[in-house]
C-alpha cells in the first residue's frame, strides 16, 4: 500500500486490521474470501482482507433493529445534533478523506474534495431538516374533528452504493435517514472499501461523543452481490436505497418488491445535451468537456450524447477535438491533471467494446486508446455517429461522447428521450422558447433537466434521481426525506358525538 494512504487511514482512525464489517465502534472481520484492493491510480495493492458473506449479516440487522427502538424516540433535532457533529468532523478531515477517494476511486483530487464537500453540504441540509420534519393539518368534514398527518421514523435502512461516488451517496442517504430516525446499514462497493472504512471511522469518532446513542445506528458490511441480495431480502430493512447499474437495480427492485418493502433506486443514466443554434459556444465547450470527461466519464450524470444543431456542428466538433487533444490526463493526485484513470481493466474492456460497436455502426471515432503504463488511463473519445446506432442506447461507464446532428428542436428532444434511461439532460440555448419547451411536459423526460449548464454536478438542495430505467428514486434535497419515514394520518374527535365520514348512518 502506498505509505501516504496508510498514514492517512491511520490518522482517520481506521484500525490497522482492515475489517469488512463494523457496528458502530465494533470492527468485525468478515468470514468470506480475501478481497485484494488495487489502486486505479498505479495498480498498487491498497489492502487485502476477508470480505463479509451473507452469513455475517444477522448481527448487523439485530443491532440496527435494537438501535431503532431507542433512536426513533430521540427528538429529531437531537438526532440532528449528531449529524451536525459529523459535518464538523468532515470539515476537519476533508483533505484526508478526499485523498482516500482519489487513491481508491481514481478521481482527481479537486473532484474528491468536491465529493466530501457534498457530504458536508448534506449534513448541513439534514441538520436544518431535523427541525422541519413536518406534516399537514387537513380540514375534517366532521364537526369537532381534526385531521392531521405525522411523519415517523420508518426503520433501519439498507444503503447499497456504487464505486464512483464512494462516500457522497452514502451521506445523501445516511444523513437524511439518521435525522429521520432510521439506523443505516451500509453495503459499499467492494471496489472502494477503504472509502467506507475511512468514512465510518469519522462517524465513529463522533459517536464517541454521544455515549447514549446505540452503536447499531451506523454499520457497514462489505461484500459482493450475495451480500447485497441478502440485504435486499431482509425484512428488518423496510427501506432499501440502492445506487448502481440498471442490472443491479432490476435484481434489487424485484427482491424488495417480493417482500413488499420500499426501494429507492438510483441507477444508470445515458445523459444528453442539446446544443441549439443560439448557444454560447464558449460556454458549450467548457460545459461539455467537464460533463463528458470529468471523473473519466464515470459519473451517473456524465454526458454521453451530444445532439448538436447542424448549423453549428462542424464548428463545435472542431473546437471540442482541439480541447480533447490537450487534456491533461494522468495521476489524479497531481496538480493540474483533469482526467484520471478508469476504475479497472473491465471498465477499459467495455469501453473498447463500445467503440468497436460504434465503428461497426459507421461511427467516426477520435481518441479512445489506452495510455501505456500502470493503471487504465485512456484518451476520452468523441464519436460522430448516426442516431440509429444501437450502442448509443447503452450506458458505457467510460469517457465516450457520441455526437449527433439535428435540424428541428422537436427532433432533438425526441432523440434525447429515445433511450431506456432517464437521469440527466440539458439544453444550451439563448432562445427562451426553446428552453421552456425543453422543460415542458413535452420536453426532456429525465429527472434532471438543465438549461445552459451541463448534465453533471448537481447540487444537494434539489431532489436527485431519474425516470425509466434509472429507477424513479429521488434522494438528497427537496422533499426526498419522505422516503425515509412513514406517514401516519390521524383523525382526532374532540366532540361528544360520533359522526361518520361520508354521512353514513350506523345507529345501534
Ligand atoms: P454496480 O451495479 O456494479 O454495483 C453497485 C452496488 O450494487 C455495489 O455495492 C455492488 O456490490 C452491488 N450489487 C451488484 N449487484 C447486486 C445485486 N444483484 N444485488 C444487490 N447488490 C448488488 O455499479 P458500479 O459499477 O459500482 O457503479 C456504476 C453504476 O452506478 C453506473 O451504472 C452508474 O450510472 C450508476 N450510478 C448511479 C447513480 C445515480 O444516482 N443514479 C449514482 C452513481 C452511480
Coordinates of C-alpha atoms and ligand atoms in Angstrom, one line a residue:
X1 CA 0.0 0.0 0.0
X2 CA 1.3 3.5 -0.7
X3 CA 2.7 4.8 2.6
X4 CA 0.9 8.1 2.4
X5 CA -2.5 6.4 2.2
X6 CA -1.6 4.1 5.2
X7 CA -0.8 7.2 7.2
X8 CA -4.0 8.9 6.1
X9 CA -6.1 6.0 7.1
X10 CA -4.4 5.8 10.5
X11 CA -4.9 9.5 11.0
X12 CA -8.6 9.0 10.3
X13 CA -8.8 6.3 13.0
X14 CA -9.2 3.2 10.7
X15 CA -7.9 0.2 12.6
X16 CA -4.7 -1.3 11.2
X17 CA -6.5 -4.6 10.7
X18 CA -9.0 -3.8 8.0
X19 CA -12.3 -5.4 8.5
X20 CA -15.3 -5.9 6.2
X21 CA -17.8 -5.2 9.0
X22 CA -18.4 -2.6 11.7
X23 CA -21.2 -2.0 14.0
X24 CA -20.6 1.4 15.5
X25 CA -17.1 1.2 17.0
X26 CA -17.1 -2.6 16.9
X27 CA -14.9 -3.6 13.9
X28 CA -15.5 -7.2 12.9
X29 CA -13.6 -9.3 10.3
X30 CA -15.7 -10.9 7.5
X31 CA -15.8 -14.7 7.0
X32 CA -15.6 -14.7 3.2
X33 CA -12.9 -14.8 0.6
X34 CA -9.9 -12.4 0.7
X35 CA -10.5 -9.1 -1.1
X36 CA -7.5 -7.6 -2.8
X37 CA -7.9 -3.9 -3.4
X38 CA -5.7 -2.3 -6.1
X39 CA -5.5 1.4 -6.7
X40 CA -6.6 2.5 -10.2
X41 CA -4.0 5.2 -9.9
X42 CA -0.9 3.0 -10.2
X43 CA -2.1 -0.6 -9.7
X44 CA -0.6 -0.8 -6.3
X45 CA -2.1 -3.0 -3.7
X46 CA -4.1 -0.9 -1.2
X47 CA -5.5 -3.6 1.1
X48 CA -6.2 -7.3 1.5
X49 CA -8.7 -8.6 3.9
X50 CA -11.6 -11.1 4.1
X51 CA -14.9 -9.9 2.7
X52 CA -18.2 -10.5 4.5
X53 CA -20.7 -13.1 3.4
X54 CA -24.5 -13.1 3.7
X55 CA -24.0 -15.2 6.9
X56 CA -22.3 -12.3 8.6
X57 CA -25.4 -10.1 8.2
X58 CA -27.5 -11.2 11.1
X59 CA -25.7 -9.4 14.0
X60 CA -25.8 -6.2 11.9
X61 CA -29.5 -6.5 11.4
X62 CA -30.1 -7.3 15.1
X63 CA -28.0 -4.3 16.1
X64 CA -29.8 -2.0 13.7
X65 CA -33.2 -3.3 14.9
X66 CA -32.3 -2.8 18.5
X67 CA -30.9 0.7 17.9
X68 CA -34.1 1.7 16.1
X69 CA -36.2 1.2 19.3
X70 CA -34.2 3.9 21.0
X71 CA -33.3 6.1 18.0
X72 CA -36.8 6.6 16.9
X73 CA -37.7 8.2 20.2
X74 CA -34.8 10.6 20.3
X75 CA -36.2 14.0 19.3
X76 CA -35.3 14.8 15.7
X77 CA -33.3 18.0 16.4
X78 CA -31.2 15.9 18.9
X79 CA -30.6 13.4 16.1
X80 CA -29.7 16.5 14.0
X81 CA -27.0 17.4 16.6
X82 CA -25.3 14.1 15.9
X83 CA -25.3 14.8 12.2
X84 CA -24.1 18.4 12.8
X85 CA -21.1 17.0 14.6
X86 CA -20.4 14.6 11.7
X87 CA -20.5 17.6 9.4
X88 CA -17.9 19.4 11.5
X89 CA -15.7 16.3 11.7
X90 CA -15.9 16.0 7.9
X91 CA -14.8 19.6 7.5
X92 CA -11.8 18.8 9.7
X93 CA -11.0 15.6 7.8
X94 CA -11.9 16.8 4.3
X95 CA -8.5 16.6 2.7
X96 CA -7.6 13.2 4.2
X97 CA -10.9 11.6 3.1
X98 CA -10.6 13.1 -0.3
X99 CA -7.2 11.5 -0.7
X100 CA -8.6 8.1 0.1
X101 CA -11.3 8.7 -2.6
X102 CA -8.7 9.7 -5.1
X103 CA -6.4 6.7 -4.4
X104 CA -9.3 4.2 -4.4
X105 CA -11.7 5.5 -7.0
X106 CA -9.2 7.4 -9.1
X107 CA -10.9 10.8 -9.1
X108 CA -8.8 13.9 -9.5
X109 CA -8.3 15.5 -6.1
X110 CA -10.4 18.5 -6.9
X111 CA -13.4 16.2 -7.6
X112 CA -12.7 14.1 -4.5
X113 CA -12.7 17.3 -2.4
X114 CA -16.0 18.2 -4.1
X115 CA -17.4 14.8 -3.2
X116 CA -16.5 15.3 0.5
X117 CA -18.0 18.8 0.3
X118 CA -21.2 17.3 -0.9
X119 CA -21.2 15.2 2.3
X120 CA -20.7 18.4 4.4
X121 CA -23.5 20.1 2.5
X122 CA -26.0 17.3 3.0
X123 CA -25.1 17.3 6.8
X124 CA -26.0 21.0 6.9
X125 CA -29.2 20.3 5.0
X126 CA -30.1 17.4 7.3
X127 CA -29.5 19.5 10.4
X128 CA -31.9 22.1 9.2
X129 CA -34.3 19.4 8.1
X130 CA -34.2 17.9 11.6
X131 CA -36.3 20.8 12.8
X132 CA -38.7 20.8 9.8
X133 CA -40.0 17.2 9.5
X134 CA -43.5 18.5 9.1
X135 CA -46.9 17.0 8.3
X136 CA -50.1 18.7 7.3
X137 CA -53.2 19.7 9.2
X138 CA -56.2 18.9 6.9
X139 CA -59.8 20.2 7.2
X140 CA -62.1 17.5 8.5
X141 CA -65.5 17.1 7.1
X142 CA -66.8 16.2 10.5
X143 CA -67.7 18.7 13.3
X144 CA -65.4 18.5 16.4
X145 CA -62.8 16.6 14.5
X146 CA -59.2 17.3 13.5
X147 CA -57.3 15.6 10.7
X148 CA -53.6 15.7 10.5
X149 CA -50.6 13.7 9.4
X150 CA -47.3 12.9 11.1
X151 CA -44.1 11.5 9.8
X152 CA -42.5 8.9 11.9
X153 CA -39.2 7.0 11.5
X154 CA -39.5 4.1 9.2
X155 CA -36.9 1.6 10.5
X156 CA -33.4 0.6 9.6
X157 CA -32.5 1.5 6.0
X158 CA -30.2 -0.6 3.8
X159 CA -27.9 1.6 1.7
X160 CA -26.2 -0.1 -1.3
X161 CA -23.7 2.1 -3.1
X162 CA -21.6 2.2 -6.3
X163 CA -17.8 2.7 -6.6
X164 CA -18.0 6.0 -8.4
X165 CA -19.4 8.1 -5.6
X166 CA -18.0 6.0 -2.8
X167 CA -18.7 8.4 0.1
X168 CA -21.2 11.1 -1.0
X169 CA -24.0 8.7 -1.9
X170 CA -23.8 7.1 1.5
X171 CA -24.0 10.6 3.0
X172 CA -27.0 11.6 0.9
X173 CA -28.9 8.6 2.3
X174 CA -27.4 8.3 5.8
X175 CA -27.6 12.0 6.9
X176 CA -31.3 12.2 5.9
X177 CA -32.0 8.7 7.3
X178 CA -30.4 9.5 10.6
X179 CA -32.3 12.7 11.2
X180 CA -35.5 10.9 10.1
X181 CA -34.8 8.3 12.9
X182 CA -33.6 5.4 10.8
X183 CA -30.4 3.4 11.6
X184 CA -28.2 2.9 8.5
X185 CA -26.8 -0.4 7.3
X186 CA -24.3 0.4 4.5
X187 CA -23.2 -2.0 1.8
X188 CA -20.4 -0.2 0.0
X189 CA -18.9 -1.3 -3.3
X190 CA -16.2 -3.9 -2.9
X191 CA -14.2 -1.8 -5.4
X192 CA -13.9 1.1 -2.8
X193 CA -13.9 -0.5 0.6
X194 CA -11.3 1.8 2.2
X195 CA -13.5 4.8 1.5
X196 CA -16.2 3.1 3.6
X197 CA -13.7 2.3 6.4
X198 CA -12.4 5.9 6.4
X199 CA -16.0 7.4 6.4
X200 CA -17.1 5.0 9.1
X201 CA -14.0 5.9 11.3
X202 CA -15.0 9.6 11.0
X203 CA -18.6 8.8 12.2
X204 CA -17.3 6.6 15.0
X205 CA -15.2 9.5 16.2
X206 CA -18.4 11.5 16.6
X207 CA -20.3 8.5 18.1
X208 CA -17.8 8.6 21.0
X209 CA -19.1 12.0 21.9
X210 CA -22.6 10.6 22.3
X211 CA -22.4 7.5 24.6
X212 CA -26.2 7.4 24.8
X213 CA -26.5 6.7 21.0
X214 CA -26.7 2.9 20.3
X215 CA -23.8 1.6 18.3
X216 CA -26.1 -0.1 15.8
X217 CA -27.3 3.2 14.4
X218 CA -24.4 3.1 11.9
X219 CA -22.9 -0.1 10.5
X220 CA -21.4 -1.3 7.2
X221 CA -20.8 -4.7 5.6
X222 CA -18.5 -5.1 2.6
X223 CA -19.3 -8.0 0.4
X224 CA -20.2 -8.8 -3.1
X225 CA -23.5 -9.3 -4.8
X226 CA -24.5 -12.1 -2.5
X227 CA -24.4 -9.7 0.5
X228 CA -26.3 -7.1 -1.5
X229 CA -29.0 -9.6 -2.3
X230 CA -29.3 -10.7 1.4
X231 CA -29.7 -7.0 2.3
X232 CA -32.4 -6.5 -0.4
X233 CA -34.2 -9.6 1.0
X234 CA -34.0 -8.6 4.7
X235 CA -37.4 -7.9 6.3
X236 CA -35.6 -6.0 9.0
X237 CA -34.8 -3.3 6.5
X238 CA -38.1 -1.6 5.4
X239 CA -36.2 0.7 3.0
X240 CA -33.5 -0.3 0.6
X241 CA -31.8 2.6 -1.2
X242 CA -29.6 1.2 -4.0
X243 CA -27.3 3.1 -6.3
X244 CA -25.6 1.3 -9.2
X245 CA -26.2 -0.2 -12.6
X246 CA -29.6 -0.9 -14.1
X247 CA -28.9 -4.7 -13.8
X248 CA -28.3 -4.3 -10.1
X249 CA -31.4 -2.2 -9.7
X250 CA -33.6 -4.7 -11.5
X251 CA -32.4 -7.5 -9.2
X252 CA -32.7 -5.4 -6.0
X253 CA -36.1 -3.9 -7.0
X254 CA -37.6 -7.3 -7.6
X255 CA -36.3 -8.7 -4.4
X256 CA -37.6 -5.8 -2.3
X257 CA -40.9 -5.8 -4.1
X258 CA -41.3 -9.6 -3.5
X259 CA -41.4 -8.8 0.3
X260 CA -43.4 -5.6 -0.3
X261 CA -40.7 -3.4 1.0
X262 CA -39.8 0.1 -0.2
X263 CA -37.0 0.7 -2.6
X264 CA -35.3 3.8 -3.7
X265 CA -33.4 3.1 -6.9
X266 CA -30.7 5.4 -8.3
X267 CA -29.5 3.6 -11.5
X268 CA -27.6 4.2 -14.7
X269 CA -28.0 7.2 -16.9
X270 CA -27.5 7.9 -20.6
X271 CA -27.4 11.7 -20.5
X272 CA -27.7 14.0 -23.4
X273 CA -27.2 17.7 -24.1
X274 CA -28.9 19.6 -27.0
X275 CA -26.8 22.5 -28.3
X276 CA -29.1 24.9 -30.2
X277 CA -28.0 27.4 -32.8
X278 CA -28.1 30.4 -30.4
X279 CA -25.9 28.6 -27.8
X280 CA -22.9 30.4 -26.4
X281 CA -20.2 28.1 -27.9
X282 CA -17.5 29.1 -25.4
X283 CA -19.8 28.0 -22.6
X284 CA -20.7 24.9 -24.6
X285 CA -17.1 23.7 -24.9
X286 CA -16.5 24.2 -21.2
X287 CA -19.7 22.6 -20.0
X288 CA -19.4 19.7 -22.5
X289 CA -15.8 18.9 -21.6
X290 CA -16.4 18.9 -17.8
X291 CA -19.6 16.8 -18.2
X292 CA -18.1 14.3 -20.7
X293 CA -14.5 13.7 -19.4
X294 CA -14.8 14.7 -15.7
X295 CA -14.4 11.6 -13.4
X296 CA -13.1 10.0 -16.6
X297 CA -16.7 9.6 -17.8
X298 CA -17.6 7.6 -14.7
X299 CA -20.4 9.7 -13.3
X300 CA -24.0 8.5 -13.4
X301 CA -24.7 12.0 -14.9
X302 CA -21.7 12.0 -17.3
X303 CA -22.5 13.5 -20.7
X304 CA -22.8 10.6 -23.2
X305 CA -24.8 12.0 -26.1
X306 CA -24.4 15.4 -27.7
X307 CA -27.2 16.5 -30.0
X308 CA -26.0 19.5 -32.0
X309 CA -27.8 21.7 -34.5
X310 CA -26.4 21.1 -37.9
X311 CA -25.6 24.8 -38.5
X312 CA -23.0 24.8 -35.7
X313 CA -22.0 21.1 -35.6
X314 CA -18.7 21.4 -37.6
X315 CA -17.5 24.4 -35.6
X316 CA -18.4 22.9 -32.2
X317 CA -16.9 19.4 -33.0
X318 CA -13.6 21.0 -34.2
X319 CA -13.4 23.1 -31.0
X320 CA -14.1 20.0 -28.9
X321 CA -11.4 18.0 -30.7
X322 CA -9.0 20.8 -30.0
X323 CA -9.7 20.8 -26.3
X324 CA -9.7 17.0 -26.1
X325 CA -6.2 16.8 -27.8
X326 CA -4.7 18.9 -25.0
X327 CA -6.5 17.3 -21.9
X328 CA -4.1 16.8 -19.0
X329 CA -4.5 13.0 -18.3
X330 CA -2.7 11.2 -15.6
X331 CA -2.2 10.7 -11.8
X332 CA -5.3 12.1 -10.3
X333 CA -3.4 13.3 -7.2
X334 CA -1.1 15.5 -9.3
X335 CA -1.9 19.2 -9.6
X336 CA -3.2 20.3 -13.0
X337 CA -4.5 16.8 -14.0
X338 CA -8.1 16.9 -15.2
X339 CA -8.7 13.2 -16.2
X340 CA -7.7 10.3 -14.0
X341 CA -7.9 6.6 -14.8
X342 CA -10.8 4.2 -15.4
X343 CA -11.6 2.1 -12.3
X344 CA -10.2 -1.2 -13.7
X345 CA -9.4 -3.4 -16.7
X346 CA -13.1 -4.5 -17.0
X347 CA -14.1 -0.8 -17.5
X348 CA -11.4 -0.4 -20.2
X349 CA -12.6 -3.5 -22.0
X350 CA -16.2 -2.4 -22.0
X351 CA -15.1 1.0 -23.4
X352 CA -13.2 -0.7 -26.2
X353 CA -16.2 -3.0 -27.0
X354 CA -18.5 0.1 -27.1
X355 CA -16.1 1.9 -29.5
X356 CA -15.9 -1.2 -31.7
X357 CA -19.7 -1.4 -31.8
X358 CA -19.8 2.3 -32.8
X359 CA -17.3 1.7 -35.6
X360 CA -19.4 -1.1 -36.9
X361 CA -22.4 1.2 -37.0
X362 CA -20.4 3.7 -39.1
X363 CA -19.2 5.9 -36.2
X364 CA -16.1 8.1 -36.7
X365 CA -14.0 7.6 -33.6
X366 CA -11.5 10.1 -32.4
X367 CA -9.4 9.1 -29.3
X368 CA -10.4 6.2 -27.0
X369 CA -7.0 4.5 -26.9
X370 CA -5.1 3.5 -23.8
X371 CA -2.1 5.4 -22.5
X372 CA 0.7 2.9 -21.8
X373 CA 1.7 2.3 -18.2
X374 CA 0.2 1.2 -14.9
X375 CA -3.5 1.8 -14.4
X376 CA -6.1 2.1 -17.1
X377 CA -5.7 5.7 -18.5
X378 CA -7.4 6.5 -21.7
X379 CA -7.8 9.3 -24.2
X380 CA -11.5 10.4 -23.9
X381 CA -13.3 9.6 -27.2
X382 CA -15.5 11.7 -29.5
X383 CA -17.7 9.6 -31.8
X384 CA -19.6 11.1 -34.6
X385 CA -22.4 8.7 -35.2
X386 CA -25.9 8.2 -36.6
X387 CA -28.7 8.4 -34.0
X388 CA -30.0 5.0 -35.0
X389 CA -26.8 3.2 -33.9
X390 CA -27.7 0.7 -31.2
X391 CA -24.7 1.4 -28.9
X392 CA -25.9 4.9 -28.1
X393 CA -28.8 3.5 -26.2
X394 CA -26.5 1.9 -23.7
X395 CA -24.6 3.4 -20.8
X396 CA -20.9 2.6 -21.2
X397 CA -19.2 3.8 -18.0
X398 CA -16.3 5.5 -19.7
X399 CA -15.5 8.8 -21.4
X400 CA -17.2 8.3 -24.8
X401 CA -19.1 11.2 -26.2
X402 CA -21.5 10.3 -29.1
X403 CA -22.2 13.3 -31.3
X404 CA -25.3 13.5 -33.5
X405 CA -26.8 16.3 -35.6
X406 CA -30.4 17.7 -35.7
X407 CA -32.5 20.1 -37.7
X408 CA -35.6 20.8 -35.6
X409 CA -35.9 21.1 -31.8
X410 CA -38.7 18.5 -31.7
X411 CA -36.4 16.1 -33.5
X412 CA -33.6 16.8 -31.0
X413 CA -35.9 16.3 -28.0
X414 CA -37.2 13.0 -29.5
X415 CA -33.5 11.9 -29.9
X416 CA -32.7 12.9 -26.4
X417 CA -35.7 10.9 -25.0
X418 CA -35.2 7.9 -27.2
X419 CA -33.1 5.8 -24.7
X420 CA -34.2 3.5 -21.9
X421 CA -32.6 5.6 -19.2
X422 CA -33.9 9.0 -17.9
X423 CA -31.4 10.6 -15.5
X424 CA -29.9 13.9 -16.6
X425 CA -30.3 16.2 -19.6
X426 CA -29.6 19.7 -20.7
X427 CA -30.1 22.3 -23.4
X428 CA -27.7 25.1 -24.3
X429 CA -29.7 27.9 -25.9
X430 CA -30.4 31.6 -25.6
X431 CA -33.8 31.2 -27.1
X432 CA -36.4 31.4 -24.3
X433 CA -39.0 29.4 -26.2
X434 CA -36.6 26.6 -26.9
X435 CA -35.5 26.4 -23.2
X436 CA -39.1 26.4 -22.0
X437 CA -40.2 23.8 -24.5
X438 CA -37.3 21.6 -23.3
X439 CA -38.5 22.0 -19.7
X440 CA -42.2 21.5 -20.6
X441 CA -44.2 18.2 -20.3
X442 CA -43.3 17.6 -23.9
X443 CA -39.7 18.2 -23.3
X444 CA -37.0 16.2 -21.6
X445 CA -38.3 13.0 -19.9
X446 CA -35.4 12.9 -17.4
X447 CA -35.4 13.5 -13.6
X448 CA -32.9 16.3 -14.2
X449 CA -33.3 18.9 -17.0
X450 CA -30.9 21.9 -17.1
X451 CA -30.6 25.0 -19.2
X452 CA -27.2 26.4 -20.1
X453 CA -25.2 24.1 -17.8
X454 CA -24.1 20.5 -18.4
X455 CA -25.7 17.3 -17.2
X456 CA -23.4 16.6 -14.2
X457 CA -22.5 18.3 -11.0
X458 CA -25.9 18.5 -9.2
X459 CA -26.3 20.5 -6.0
X460 CA -27.6 18.7 -2.9
X461 CA -30.6 21.1 -2.5
X462 CA -32.6 19.5 -5.3
X463 CA -34.1 16.0 -5.4
X464 CA -31.7 13.8 -7.3
X465 CA -32.7 10.9 -9.5
X466 CA -34.2 9.8 -12.8
X467 CA -37.0 8.1 -14.6
X468 CA -37.4 5.0 -16.7
X469 CA -34.6 2.5 -16.2
X470 CA -32.8 5.0 -13.9
X471 CA -35.3 3.7 -11.3
X472 CA -37.5 6.5 -10.3
X473 CA -35.9 7.2 -6.9
X474 CA -35.2 10.6 -5.5
X475 CA -32.6 11.3 -2.8
X476 CA -30.7 14.3 -1.4
X477 CA -32.6 17.6 -1.2
X478 CA -36.2 18.9 -1.6
X479 CA -38.7 16.5 0.0
X480 CA -36.7 13.3 -0.6
X481 CA -36.6 12.8 3.2
X482 CA -40.1 11.4 3.0
X483 CA -38.8 8.2 1.6
X484 CA -37.1 7.6 4.9
X485 CA -40.2 8.0 7.0
X486 CA -43.7 6.5 7.4
X487 CA -46.7 8.8 7.1
X488 CA -49.4 8.3 9.6
X489 CA -52.8 10.0 9.2
X490 CA -54.5 10.9 12.4
X491 CA -58.2 11.7 13.0
X492 CA -59.0 13.2 16.4
X493 CA -62.5 13.5 17.7
X494 CA -62.8 16.2 20.3
X495 CA -66.6 16.2 20.3
X496 CA -69.1 14.1 22.2
X497 CA -70.7 12.8 19.0
X498 CA -69.6 10.1 16.6
X499 CA -70.5 11.4 13.2
X500 CA -69.2 9.0 10.4
X501 CA -67.5 10.2 7.3
X502 CA -69.5 10.4 4.1
X503 CA -72.6 10.9 6.2
X504 CA -73.0 7.2 6.8
X505 CA -75.7 6.3 9.4
X506 CA -74.9 3.4 11.6
X507 CA -77.1 3.8 14.7
X508 CA -77.1 1.0 17.2
Ligands
LIG1 P1 -22.9 -2.0 -9.8 O1 -24.3 -2.1 -10.1 O2 -21.9 -3.0 -10.3 O3 -22.7 -2.1 -8.2 C1 -23.4 -1.1 -7.3 C2 -23.5 -1.8 -5.9 O4 -24.5 -2.8 -6.0 C3 -22.3 -2.5 -5.4 O5 -22.2 -2.3 -4.0 C4 -22.5 -3.9 -5.7 O6 -21.8 -4.8 -4.9 C5 -24.0 -4.1 -5.5 N1 -24.6 -5.1 -6.3 C6 -24.3 -5.6 -7.6 N2 -25.2 -6.5 -8.0 C7 -26.1 -6.6 -6.9 C8 -27.3 -7.4 -6.7 N3 -27.7 -8.3 -7.7 N4 -28.0 -7.3 -5.6 C9 -27.6 -6.4 -4.6 N5 -26.5 -5.6 -4.7 C10 -25.7 -5.8 -5.9 O7 -22.4 -0.5 -10.1 P2 -21.0 0.2 -10.2 O8 -20.2 -0.3 -11.3 O9 -20.4 0.2 -8.8 O10 -21.4 1.7 -10.4 C11 -21.6 2.2 -11.7 C12 -23.1 2.3 -12.0 O11 -23.8 3.0 -11.0 C13 -23.4 3.1 -13.3 O12 -24.5 2.4 -13.9 C14 -23.9 4.4 -12.7 O13 -24.7 5.1 -13.7 C15 -24.6 4.0 -11.5 N6 -24.8 5.1 -10.6 C16 -26.0 5.7 -10.5 C17 -26.1 6.8 -9.7 C18 -27.5 7.5 -9.5 O14 -27.6 8.3 -8.6 N7 -28.4 7.4 -10.4 C19 -25.0 7.3 -8.9 C20 -23.8 6.7 -9.0 C21 -23.7 5.6 -9.9

